């Protein structure tokens, strides 16, 4: 472990944590968890999030879903790595998820991707759930969770 | 309210629309049967390199002259003799005898896409710079056959298109020069449009409109002239739609033969193969059903797939392996469509009991050793009927074709699409006989 990392841990243990304990307001477990960790980008995972994550894991990164996808063209990272990067990269990193909110929103909900996926990843649902989580996790976001992509379609 | 499901009565129901399912359907249709094909999504066929591997030659030595390549059918025979669990062995001598006929049938069915078969395999470059033998290939790949290139071969990449490393491919192919392969050089040209970061399928589409392929061809004249090249090898993005004739147009503008390499995933040639099979099924008058067969009963009984009720006396299961979804890992290995017994491993330890173990325990440490997990699948008799753990056919009119049949590591052993074509063809013909 580097000196920097040791110093950071010591700071957490000796200064930050006791201060937080002194100053914290009582609340539900979740509220306290959020107060303590959300600023660091660690949002609590719900049962539903986990189920979505498991479904996304069936992805074998084959790229078949990309042909004709609006989202895949929306963001340089997704563009370079393929549509599955939308959930492979962002799905695993709650801290950076809010940064992807704009890109995830580019999903037109056309469901064109799903019929092409050999392993049956419910892509629209995974992307929709990530987009909702991204907006929910953005500090101070006034936005309501977006309706399901299908419902948004005219 | 659920919609009233339609009822579809046909002679033959094929589950799966990859190479095996499509070949089975087309062979049965061609022999006069009425056929329906049900599938959930594209399978491994759409991810393949786009060329048909029939068999590596197990007896070839690594430094013999390239021209000694054995014919695909002979290589398959040698493979069958050494690997008693391989589908080429399972179909028996009489079945394997028809491999040449099956390959010619496939080439005819996919006529606009595939180049006519030769007696010998073609030797084609991969994007990693290896040469692999292909029994059938797309027309876009034909001019890259290392045994047919006259003069030096120029491997040319596109500036900014990082998925293809021309220098790496050229260095790889230069290893074959002493064995009779062409001299190789490499270069890079700019694309005739300003988006080299595009994904392979986007590049392929961008080359289709009038002018794009022509401008690329003209740009290629400079490096090709410098090398005195006899042919040019490009990344596998030469158009999504073969009707756009992208390779031909580039070749005309460059003034010499042009080919693309085989592809990794995402595979534009694989997408072309998938599209060509779908188009052929439509033209041949095969009914298409989209949906997943799960817990299906048995041939002769009605089965509901994606809202359509299908009744057929003969079923052909061509549902692929792990990618297609024909074999799934749910703790242990299962066959989800009909719940048939899965067999893992080759050789003496083979058996259903192995397949019942946790899937993760079916891998071995040595990466070059055969992996029981990867060759897991159904076991079939010589008539391609899946058998139970005592070797008896599960049902007299249930057949299997393609990668759902175990005994070969379909994605890596160089025989995947060849097995799909042979077993699909045999199953389709057999099913049509029974239907008559
Ligand atoms: C990445 C990769 C590269 C490869 N490259 C090559 C190559 O270069 N050359 C070569 O010869 N071979 C190659 N192979 C192997 C070859 O692609 C496969 O062996 C071959 O495509 C198998 O064809 P198939 O028709 O049996 O299965 P698939 O093509 O997998 O088709 C299975 C079909 O069954 C459908 N299905 C499955 N379950 C159900 C169900 N319950 N209900 C309805 N439909 C269902 C699927 O949706 C799909 O349509 C490669 C394989 C992979 C994975
Ligand atoms: S539903 Fe969204 S992710 Fe799927 S193809 Fe359409 S835009 Fe792309
Ligand atoms: S088609 Fe499915 S498996 Fe392939 S990259 Fe897309 S989500 Fe992943």
XYZ file of C-alpha atoms and ligand atoms in Angstrom:
659
model
C 0.000 0.000 0.000
C 1.331 3.413 -0.850
C 1.869 6.131 1.696
C -0.899 8.160 0.083
C -3.410 5.379 0.493
C -2.391 4.838 4.136
C -2.705 8.534 4.832
C -6.145 8.602 3.250
C -7.332 5.644 5.337
C -5.934 7.239 8.471
C -7.719 10.489 7.634
C -10.967 8.562 7.138
C -10.598 6.690 10.419
C -9.340 9.485 12.657
C -10.992 12.610 11.248
C -13.732 12.021 8.734
C -15.562 9.118 10.299
C -15.779 10.456 13.879
C -16.860 13.843 12.517
C -19.571 12.230 10.453
C -20.727 10.292 13.501
C -20.912 13.469 15.561
C -22.721 15.497 12.975
C -24.972 12.897 11.439
C -28.698 13.125 11.678
C -30.612 10.054 12.611
C -32.715 8.490 9.895
C -33.539 5.209 8.274
C -30.676 2.934 7.388
C -31.056 3.811 3.748
C -31.097 7.552 4.399
C -27.936 7.245 6.466
C -26.280 5.096 3.819
C -27.180 7.613 1.149
C -25.965 10.534 3.258
C -22.658 8.821 3.848
C -21.915 7.307 0.463
C -23.982 8.864 -2.282
C -21.605 11.822 -2.705
C -18.922 9.251 -3.463
C -21.122 7.819 -6.181
C -22.121 4.670 -4.294
C -25.861 4.403 -4.620
C -27.530 1.436 -2.949
C -28.373 -1.381 -5.316
C -31.905 -2.620 -5.205
C -33.143 -6.114 -5.921
C -34.377 -4.866 -9.296
C -30.987 -3.333 -10.149
C -29.342 -6.635 -9.411
C -31.800 -8.548 -11.568
C -31.101 -6.140 -14.450
C -27.364 -6.558 -13.899
C -27.682 -10.328 -14.115
C -29.671 -10.115 -17.324
C -27.052 -7.808 -18.808
C -24.369 -10.361 -17.977
C -25.660 -12.680 -20.692
C -24.066 -10.254 -23.178
C -21.172 -11.785 -25.110
C -20.170 -8.476 -26.748
C -20.896 -9.740 -30.229
C -22.150 -6.411 -31.559
C -25.138 -7.816 -33.460
C -27.478 -5.415 -31.661
C -25.779 -2.289 -32.977
C -26.879 -2.309 -36.567
C -29.296 0.573 -36.724
C -29.186 1.730 -33.114
C -29.559 5.428 -32.309
C -27.916 5.109 -28.906
C -24.779 3.471 -30.244
C -23.988 6.572 -32.282
C -24.701 9.028 -29.457
C -21.567 8.811 -27.355
C -17.933 8.435 -28.479
C -17.187 5.682 -25.951
C -20.224 3.673 -26.983
C -19.459 4.474 -30.587
C -15.956 3.068 -30.292
C -16.770 0.000 -28.241
C -20.250 -0.943 -29.355
C -23.755 -0.636 -27.965
C -23.078 -3.198 -25.267
C -20.555 -0.727 -23.817
C -23.587 1.278 -22.730
C -24.383 -1.275 -20.094
C -21.093 -3.144 -19.801
C -19.178 0.001 -18.852
C -21.772 2.166 -17.221
C -23.767 -0.547 -15.510
C -20.828 -1.491 -13.316
C -19.774 1.926 -12.198
C -22.429 3.773 -10.218
C -20.074 6.687 -9.632
C -19.820 7.459 -13.333
C -23.331 6.479 -14.267
C -24.686 10.054 -14.047
C -22.133 11.122 -16.660
C -23.708 8.665 -19.067
C -27.239 9.953 -18.512
C -27.242 11.998 -21.693
C -25.994 9.140 -23.825
C -28.376 6.619 -22.302
C -31.242 8.959 -23.022
C -30.466 8.699 -26.727
C -32.079 5.264 -26.702
C -35.129 5.665 -28.870
C -36.846 2.670 -27.334
C -37.237 1.239 -30.803
C -36.440 -2.310 -29.507
C -34.708 -2.956 -32.824
C -31.744 -4.308 -30.906
C -33.464 -7.027 -28.934
C -34.611 -9.172 -31.818
C -30.974 -9.316 -32.930
C -29.423 -10.437 -29.658
C -28.421 -14.118 -29.794
C -28.256 -14.503 -26.022
C -31.535 -12.729 -25.317
C -30.329 -9.689 -23.372
C -33.389 -7.438 -22.779
C -31.365 -4.472 -24.011
C -34.123 -1.862 -24.024
C -35.033 -2.753 -20.453
C -31.406 -2.702 -19.299
C -30.724 0.656 -20.944
C -34.005 2.096 -19.645
C -33.228 0.991 -16.103
C -29.725 2.448 -16.287
C -31.081 5.737 -17.620
C -33.563 5.932 -14.763
C -30.862 5.109 -12.255
C -28.540 7.661 -13.810
C -31.119 10.398 -13.375
C -32.059 9.251 -9.896
C -28.453 9.235 -8.769
C -27.598 12.646 -10.169
C -27.416 14.882 -7.096
C -30.236 17.375 -7.119
C -31.773 15.988 -10.287
C -35.353 17.188 -10.438
C -36.195 14.708 -13.150
C -38.769 12.024 -12.575
C -37.765 8.545 -13.629
C -38.426 8.401 -17.342
C -41.358 6.268 -18.399
C -40.555 2.918 -19.913
C -39.070 3.357 -23.389
C -41.943 1.518 -24.978
C -44.440 3.884 -23.419
C -42.506 6.857 -24.773
C -42.857 5.610 -28.314
C -45.601 7.380 -30.229
C -57.047 -10.614 -24.454
C -54.644 -12.846 -26.269
C -54.826 -13.008 -30.054
C -56.075 -16.272 -31.483
C -52.936 -18.129 -32.438
C -52.601 -19.116 -36.073
C -52.263 -22.809 -36.900
C -49.515 -23.873 -39.224
C -49.489 -27.463 -40.545
C -46.333 -28.524 -42.349
C -44.332 -31.698 -42.987
C -41.207 -30.485 -41.233
C -40.625 -28.048 -38.356
C -37.070 -26.762 -37.986
C -36.103 -25.071 -34.717
C -33.239 -22.637 -35.378
C -32.364 -20.457 -38.362
C -28.571 -20.573 -38.349
C -26.621 -22.374 -41.055
C -27.803 -25.809 -39.858
C -31.489 -24.901 -39.594
C -31.511 -23.024 -42.889
C -29.748 -25.870 -44.721
C -32.135 -28.425 -43.197
C -35.150 -26.358 -44.239
C -33.830 -25.730 -47.754
C -32.843 -29.376 -48.276
C -36.266 -30.577 -47.133
C -38.059 -27.936 -49.213
C -35.931 -28.779 -52.237
C -36.993 -32.411 -51.852
C -40.662 -31.415 -51.917
C -41.643 -31.114 -48.246
C -43.508 -28.183 -46.720
C -41.371 -26.567 -44.055
C -41.582 -24.038 -41.209
C -38.531 -22.568 -39.491
C -38.850 -21.133 -35.993
C -36.092 -19.067 -34.426
C -35.575 -16.620 -31.636
C -32.686 -14.513 -32.956
C -29.517 -14.757 -35.043
C -27.056 -17.351 -33.741
C -23.377 -18.239 -34.091
C -23.744 -18.258 -37.866
C -24.116 -14.462 -37.822
C -20.934 -14.173 -35.735
C -18.826 -16.444 -37.898
C -15.940 -15.239 -40.021
C -18.212 -15.565 -43.028
C -16.324 -18.458 -44.620
C -17.094 -22.155 -44.205
C -14.508 -24.218 -42.379
C -14.984 -27.928 -43.055
C -12.030 -29.526 -41.308
C -8.480 -28.779 -40.307
C -6.216 -31.414 -41.790
C -5.081 -33.427 -38.768
C -2.315 -35.097 -40.748
C -0.805 -31.977 -42.367
C 2.673 -31.017 -41.196
C 3.270 -27.377 -40.298
C 5.905 -26.661 -42.919
C 4.716 -28.576 -45.940
C 4.081 -26.582 -49.135
C 0.723 -24.810 -49.168
C -0.147 -26.478 -52.470
C -0.329 -29.846 -50.691
C -3.607 -28.859 -49.042
C -5.990 -31.792 -48.962
C -9.514 -31.476 -50.327
C -12.063 -30.590 -47.628
C -13.851 -33.915 -47.963
C -10.618 -35.864 -47.486
C -9.619 -33.722 -44.480
C -13.051 -34.372 -42.960
C -12.592 -38.121 -43.473
C -9.254 -38.037 -41.680
C -10.755 -35.998 -38.854
C -13.622 -38.500 -38.506
C -11.178 -41.404 -38.349
C -9.324 -39.800 -35.434
C -12.242 -38.372 -33.493
C -14.944 -41.019 -33.029
C -17.272 -38.552 -31.269
C -17.066 -35.890 -33.978
C -20.326 -35.396 -35.922
C -18.411 -36.365 -39.093
C -17.900 -39.771 -37.480
C -21.393 -39.925 -35.996
C -23.074 -39.691 -39.423
C -21.172 -42.766 -40.551
C -19.199 -43.360 -43.731
C -22.338 -43.150 -45.868
C -23.311 -39.814 -44.347
C -19.874 -38.273 -44.654
C -19.754 -39.490 -48.243
C -22.360 -36.851 -49.044
C -20.294 -33.916 -47.727
C -19.301 -32.806 -51.228
C -22.929 -32.899 -52.353
C -23.958 -30.912 -49.262
C -21.327 -28.234 -49.900
C -22.374 -27.885 -53.530
C -25.999 -27.635 -52.418
C -25.105 -24.853 -49.968
C -23.101 -22.980 -52.597
C -26.036 -23.173 -55.019
C -28.558 -22.003 -52.432
C -26.355 -19.049 -51.503
C -25.308 -18.439 -55.076
C -25.089 -14.630 -55.138
C -23.056 -14.505 -51.916
C -20.690 -17.475 -52.130
C -17.957 -18.171 -54.641
C -18.255 -21.556 -56.398
C -16.467 -24.364 -54.510
C -13.073 -25.618 -55.702
C -11.653 -29.117 -55.362
C -9.104 -27.788 -52.858
C -9.851 -25.501 -49.904
C -9.112 -21.812 -50.224
C -6.436 -20.441 -47.943
C -7.725 -17.192 -46.482
C -6.237 -14.603 -44.127
C -7.698 -13.827 -40.707
C -7.424 -10.343 -39.162
C -4.740 -11.820 -36.892
C -2.542 -12.715 -39.848
C -3.151 -16.455 -39.875
C -4.152 -18.371 -42.982
C -7.061 -20.769 -42.515
C -8.599 -23.196 -44.958
C -12.153 -22.593 -46.092
C -14.244 -25.004 -48.136
C -16.579 -22.198 -49.188
C -16.095 -18.458 -49.009
C -17.867 -15.283 -49.964
C -17.080 -13.768 -53.355
C -15.647 -10.765 -51.504
C -12.906 -13.047 -50.097
C -12.096 -15.097 -53.155
C -9.280 -12.930 -54.564
C -7.470 -13.164 -51.210
C -6.923 -16.927 -51.567
C -3.183 -17.180 -50.890
C -2.878 -19.958 -53.452
C -4.426 -17.830 -56.208
C -2.753 -14.441 -55.687
C -0.487 -13.650 -58.642
C 2.327 -11.333 -57.596
C 2.838 -9.598 -54.251
C -0.143 -9.165 -51.935
C -0.739 -5.683 -50.502
C -2.451 -5.717 -47.099
C -4.002 -2.288 -46.701
C -5.663 -0.797 -43.619
C -7.705 2.372 -43.240
C -6.325 5.341 -41.308
C -8.141 5.559 -37.977
C -9.825 2.151 -38.309
C -8.145 0.526 -35.338
C -9.901 -2.820 -35.661
C -7.529 -3.829 -38.467
C -3.741 -3.758 -38.205
C -2.355 -4.135 -41.733
C 1.262 -4.467 -40.557
C 0.307 -7.287 -38.205
C -1.637 -9.134 -40.898
C 1.209 -8.688 -43.398
C 3.812 -9.944 -40.918
C 1.630 -12.960 -40.193
C 1.104 -13.803 -43.837
C 4.800 -13.411 -44.634
C 5.333 -16.645 -42.653
C 3.635 -18.488 -45.500
C 5.827 -17.029 -48.246
C 8.545 -19.731 -47.963
C 5.836 -22.389 -48.305
C 4.554 -20.986 -51.575
C 2.469 -18.054 -50.377
C 2.777 -14.632 -52.017
C 5.237 -11.891 -51.065
C 3.422 -9.488 -48.724
C 3.554 -5.736 -48.157
C 1.437 -3.396 -46.071
C 0.087 0.140 -46.320
C -2.614 2.416 -45.005
C -4.948 4.688 -46.954
C -7.429 7.343 -45.877
C -11.099 6.477 -46.239
C -13.101 8.465 -48.772
C -15.321 9.837 -45.970
C -14.473 11.542 -42.716
C -15.523 8.982 -40.140
C -12.881 6.305 -39.736
C -13.996 5.698 -36.124
C -17.184 4.164 -37.435
C -18.099 0.633 -36.380
C -17.487 -2.114 -38.962
C -21.100 -2.281 -40.117
C -21.170 1.518 -40.492
C -18.001 1.474 -42.588
C -19.495 -1.291 -44.707
C -22.607 0.766 -45.335
C -20.635 3.940 -46.018
C -18.782 2.180 -48.845
C -22.001 1.229 -50.631
C -23.250 4.532 -52.161
C -22.056 5.383 -55.695
C -18.614 6.958 -55.686
C -17.407 5.771 -52.253
C -15.991 2.414 -53.328
C -14.603 4.003 -56.489
C -12.735 6.723 -54.563
C -11.248 4.088 -52.245
C -10.147 2.047 -55.254
C -8.384 5.048 -56.770
C -6.609 5.792 -53.481
C -5.366 2.189 -53.441
C -3.586 2.605 -56.791
C -0.700 4.493 -55.159
C 0.463 1.934 -52.547
C -0.399 -0.947 -54.871
C 1.739 0.585 -57.612
C 4.623 1.154 -55.207
C 4.634 -2.529 -54.257
C 3.902 -3.781 -57.759
C 1.037 -5.674 -56.117
C -0.943 -8.435 -57.808
C -3.866 -8.188 -55.383
C -5.053 -6.108 -52.433
C -6.354 -7.417 -49.103
C -8.624 -5.063 -47.124
C -10.445 -5.154 -43.763
C -13.681 -7.205 -43.779
C -16.008 -4.233 -44.250
C -16.603 -4.334 -48.005
C -20.326 -3.611 -47.976
C -23.230 -5.099 -46.049
C -25.375 -5.798 -49.088
C -23.630 -7.941 -51.726
C -25.894 -6.345 -54.340
C -23.972 -3.074 -53.837
C -20.947 -4.883 -55.351
C -18.454 -2.991 -53.191
C -15.446 -5.336 -53.706
C -16.007 -5.451 -57.481
C -16.239 -1.644 -57.684
C -13.092 -1.123 -55.589
C -11.286 -3.659 -57.782
C -12.382 -1.930 -60.984
C -11.146 1.445 -59.719
C -7.893 0.017 -58.363
C -7.247 -1.943 -61.521
C -6.502 -5.220 -59.749
C -8.208 -7.976 -57.716
C -9.396 -6.881 -54.266
C -10.504 -9.065 -51.361
C -11.373 -8.711 -47.685
C -9.966 -10.852 -44.873
C -12.112 -13.131 -42.737
C -13.667 -11.319 -39.785
C -13.621 -11.272 -36.008
C -16.765 -10.258 -34.154
C -18.544 -8.001 -34.868
C -18.529 -9.679 -38.249
C -19.861 -7.943 -41.331
C -19.394 -11.118 -43.439
C -21.297 -13.023 -40.729
C -24.154 -10.530 -41.002
C -24.133 -11.003 -44.776
C -24.306 -14.769 -44.364
C -27.216 -14.443 -41.952
C -29.083 -12.083 -44.299
C -28.464 -14.336 -47.316
C -29.875 -17.379 -45.478
C -33.001 -15.457 -44.438
C -33.501 -14.192 -47.985
C -33.102 -17.681 -49.416
C -35.641 -19.150 -46.964
C -38.155 -16.507 -48.077
C -37.611 -17.201 -51.766
C -37.849 -20.968 -51.248
C -41.296 -20.602 -49.686
C -40.368 -21.696 -46.157
C -42.763 -20.436 -43.464
C -40.966 -18.315 -40.839
C -41.980 -18.153 -37.198
C -40.267 -15.871 -34.698
C -40.204 -16.991 -31.111
C -38.683 -19.371 -28.628
C -39.551 -23.049 -28.352
C -39.411 -24.052 -24.699
C -40.491 -27.337 -23.167
C -41.865 -28.425 -26.537
C -43.662 -31.806 -26.545
C -42.708 -34.185 -29.383
C -42.989 -34.371 -33.181
C -46.567 -34.885 -34.342
C -47.965 -32.829 -31.461
C -48.905 -29.166 -31.769
C -46.368 -26.729 -30.359
C -46.835 -23.006 -29.742
C -43.941 -20.794 -30.718
C -44.244 -17.011 -30.558
C -48.025 -17.058 -30.866
C -48.145 -19.514 -33.775
C -49.220 -23.108 -33.269
C -47.208 -25.425 -35.500
C -47.930 -29.089 -36.194
C -45.392 -31.221 -38.069
C -44.703 -34.955 -38.203
C -40.940 -34.420 -38.200
C -38.916 -31.942 -36.185
C -35.329 -30.929 -36.740
C -33.604 -29.342 -33.762
C -30.941 -26.947 -35.092
C -30.735 -24.636 -32.114
C -26.949 -24.202 -31.951
C -24.658 -24.393 -28.921
C -24.073 -21.781 -26.225
C -24.318 -18.717 -28.474
C -27.451 -19.821 -30.305
C -29.017 -21.034 -27.069
C -29.431 -24.703 -28.044
C -27.384 -25.752 -25.015
C -27.572 -23.603 -21.898
C -25.681 -23.517 -18.630
C -28.129 -23.449 -15.792
C -25.863 -24.827 -13.121
C -25.546 -28.013 -15.149
C -25.944 -28.238 -18.924
C -29.456 -28.396 -20.338
C -31.162 -28.427 -23.731
C -33.992 -25.938 -23.184
C -36.212 -26.470 -26.251
C -37.213 -30.113 -25.623
C -35.313 -31.018 -22.478
C -33.139 -33.637 -24.223
C -30.181 -35.221 -22.422
C -26.889 -33.379 -22.935
C -23.590 -35.189 -23.140
C -20.257 -33.670 -22.219
C -16.701 -34.650 -23.104
C -15.184 -36.800 -25.751
C -13.670 -40.236 -25.648
C -13.922 -42.756 -22.870
C -15.236 -40.522 -20.103
C -18.024 -39.222 -22.314
C -21.477 -39.515 -20.926
C -24.573 -37.851 -19.665
C -23.358 -38.053 -16.064
C -20.609 -35.551 -16.857
C -23.088 -33.085 -18.289
C -25.009 -33.170 -15.019
C -22.019 -31.830 -13.117
C -21.714 -28.085 -12.569
C -20.746 -26.596 -15.922
C -17.735 -24.834 -14.438
C -16.184 -28.199 -13.528
C -16.043 -29.207 -17.190
C -13.069 -27.064 -18.070
C -9.457 -28.165 -17.811
C -6.478 -26.028 -16.947
C -4.370 -26.634 -20.061
C -5.822 -24.243 -22.590
C -4.649 -26.351 -25.526
C -6.273 -29.516 -24.203
C -9.804 -30.431 -25.359
C -12.379 -28.715 -23.140
C -15.263 -31.034 -22.247
C -17.523 -28.025 -21.725
C -16.939 -26.645 -25.214
C -17.739 -29.874 -27.008
C -20.856 -30.630 -24.947
C -24.075 -31.198 -26.830
C -26.534 -33.847 -27.971
C -25.378 -37.284 -29.016
C -26.979 -38.608 -32.200
C -27.144 -41.896 -34.084
C -26.103 -42.230 -37.732
C -29.571 -41.039 -38.816
C -29.045 -37.840 -36.746
C -31.669 -38.801 -34.171
C -30.730 -37.581 -30.675
C -30.195 -40.546 -28.339
C -30.758 -40.937 -24.605
C -28.103 -42.017 -22.113
C -28.460 -45.652 -23.215
C -27.969 -44.794 -26.863
C -31.599 -45.251 -27.953
C -33.293 -42.632 -30.189
C -35.456 -40.293 -28.128
C -38.124 -40.166 -30.842
C -38.180 -41.743 -34.326
C -39.022 -38.474 -36.082
C -36.881 -36.088 -34.072
C -33.593 -35.138 -35.786
C -30.774 -32.796 -34.823
C -28.373 -30.737 -36.914
C -25.518 -28.291 -36.419
C -23.781 -27.139 -33.291
C -26.441 -28.546 -30.918
C -24.787 -31.900 -31.696
C -21.807 -32.336 -29.390
C -18.428 -33.922 -29.972
C -16.728 -30.950 -31.593
C -15.605 -27.566 -30.335
C -17.638 -25.792 -32.962
C -16.371 -22.246 -32.511
C -12.677 -23.092 -32.588
C -11.978 -26.424 -34.261
C -12.406 -25.208 -37.829
C -15.355 -27.454 -38.635
C -18.345 -25.437 -37.328
C -20.119 -24.345 -40.495
C -19.062 -27.520 -42.311
C -20.803 -29.643 -39.684
C -23.841 -27.347 -39.879
C -24.034 -27.739 -43.664
C -23.535 -31.525 -43.712
C -25.866 -32.380 -40.818
C -28.440 -29.785 -41.906
C -28.463 -31.162 -45.433
C -28.703 -34.800 -44.289
C -31.423 -34.073 -41.722
C -33.453 -32.047 -44.232
C -33.295 -34.763 -46.871
C -34.155 -37.483 -44.334
C -37.079 -35.454 -42.976
C -38.479 -34.920 -46.468
C -38.335 -38.686 -47.111
C -40.289 -39.381 -43.964
C -42.814 -36.681 -44.792
C -43.531 -38.182 -48.195
C -17.383 -16.201 -32.832
C -17.530 -17.415 -33.693
C -16.817 -17.503 -34.893
C -16.953 -18.614 -35.718
N -16.280 -18.644 -36.899
C -16.445 -19.700 -37.731
C -15.816 -19.741 -38.995
O -15.098 -18.815 -39.343
N -15.998 -20.806 -39.811
C -16.783 -21.838 -39.431
O -16.939 -22.778 -40.214
N -17.414 -21.843 -38.236
C -17.260 -20.786 -37.376
N -17.875 -20.785 -36.167
C -18.736 -21.890 -35.813
C -20.056 -21.761 -36.550
O -20.427 -20.401 -36.596
C -21.125 -22.534 -35.833
O -20.689 -23.817 -35.549
C -22.364 -22.631 -36.713
O -22.755 -21.342 -37.124
C -23.473 -23.304 -35.978
O -24.645 -23.171 -36.727
P -26.019 -23.648 -36.151
O -27.013 -23.376 -37.202
O -25.897 -25.022 -35.629
O -26.286 -22.733 -34.869
P -26.590 -21.100 -34.700
O -26.057 -20.418 -35.897
O -26.111 -20.775 -33.394
O -28.155 -21.050 -34.809
C -28.998 -21.433 -33.759
C -30.392 -20.923 -34.046
O -31.321 -21.564 -33.186
C -32.169 -20.612 -32.591
N -32.660 -21.167 -31.330
C -31.959 -21.705 -30.312
N -32.785 -22.150 -29.343
C -34.038 -21.879 -29.774
C -35.333 -22.103 -29.217
N -35.493 -22.690 -28.031
N -36.413 -21.701 -29.929
C -36.279 -21.100 -31.143
N -35.073 -20.876 -31.714
C -33.978 -21.262 -31.035
C -31.287 -19.412 -32.444
O -32.062 -18.246 -32.231
C -30.565 -19.450 -33.790
O -31.379 -18.911 -34.801
C -17.771 -19.669 -35.310
C -18.476 -19.598 -34.118
C -18.376 -18.482 -33.306
C -19.153 -18.426 -32.024
S -34.009 0.354 -28.283
Fe -32.366 1.816 -27.766
S -30.560 0.516 -27.566
Fe -32.061 -0.694 -28.738
S -31.660 -0.268 -30.927
Fe -33.217 1.188 -30.269
S -32.010 3.005 -29.665
Fe -30.561 1.278 -29.695
S -26.452 -8.533 -29.371
Fe -26.701 -9.129 -27.215
S -24.865 -10.329 -26.751
Fe -24.429 -9.192 -28.642
S -23.438 -7.290 -27.961
Fe -25.630 -6.856 -28.138
S -26.450 -7.229 -26.048
Fe -24.434 -8.193 -26.150
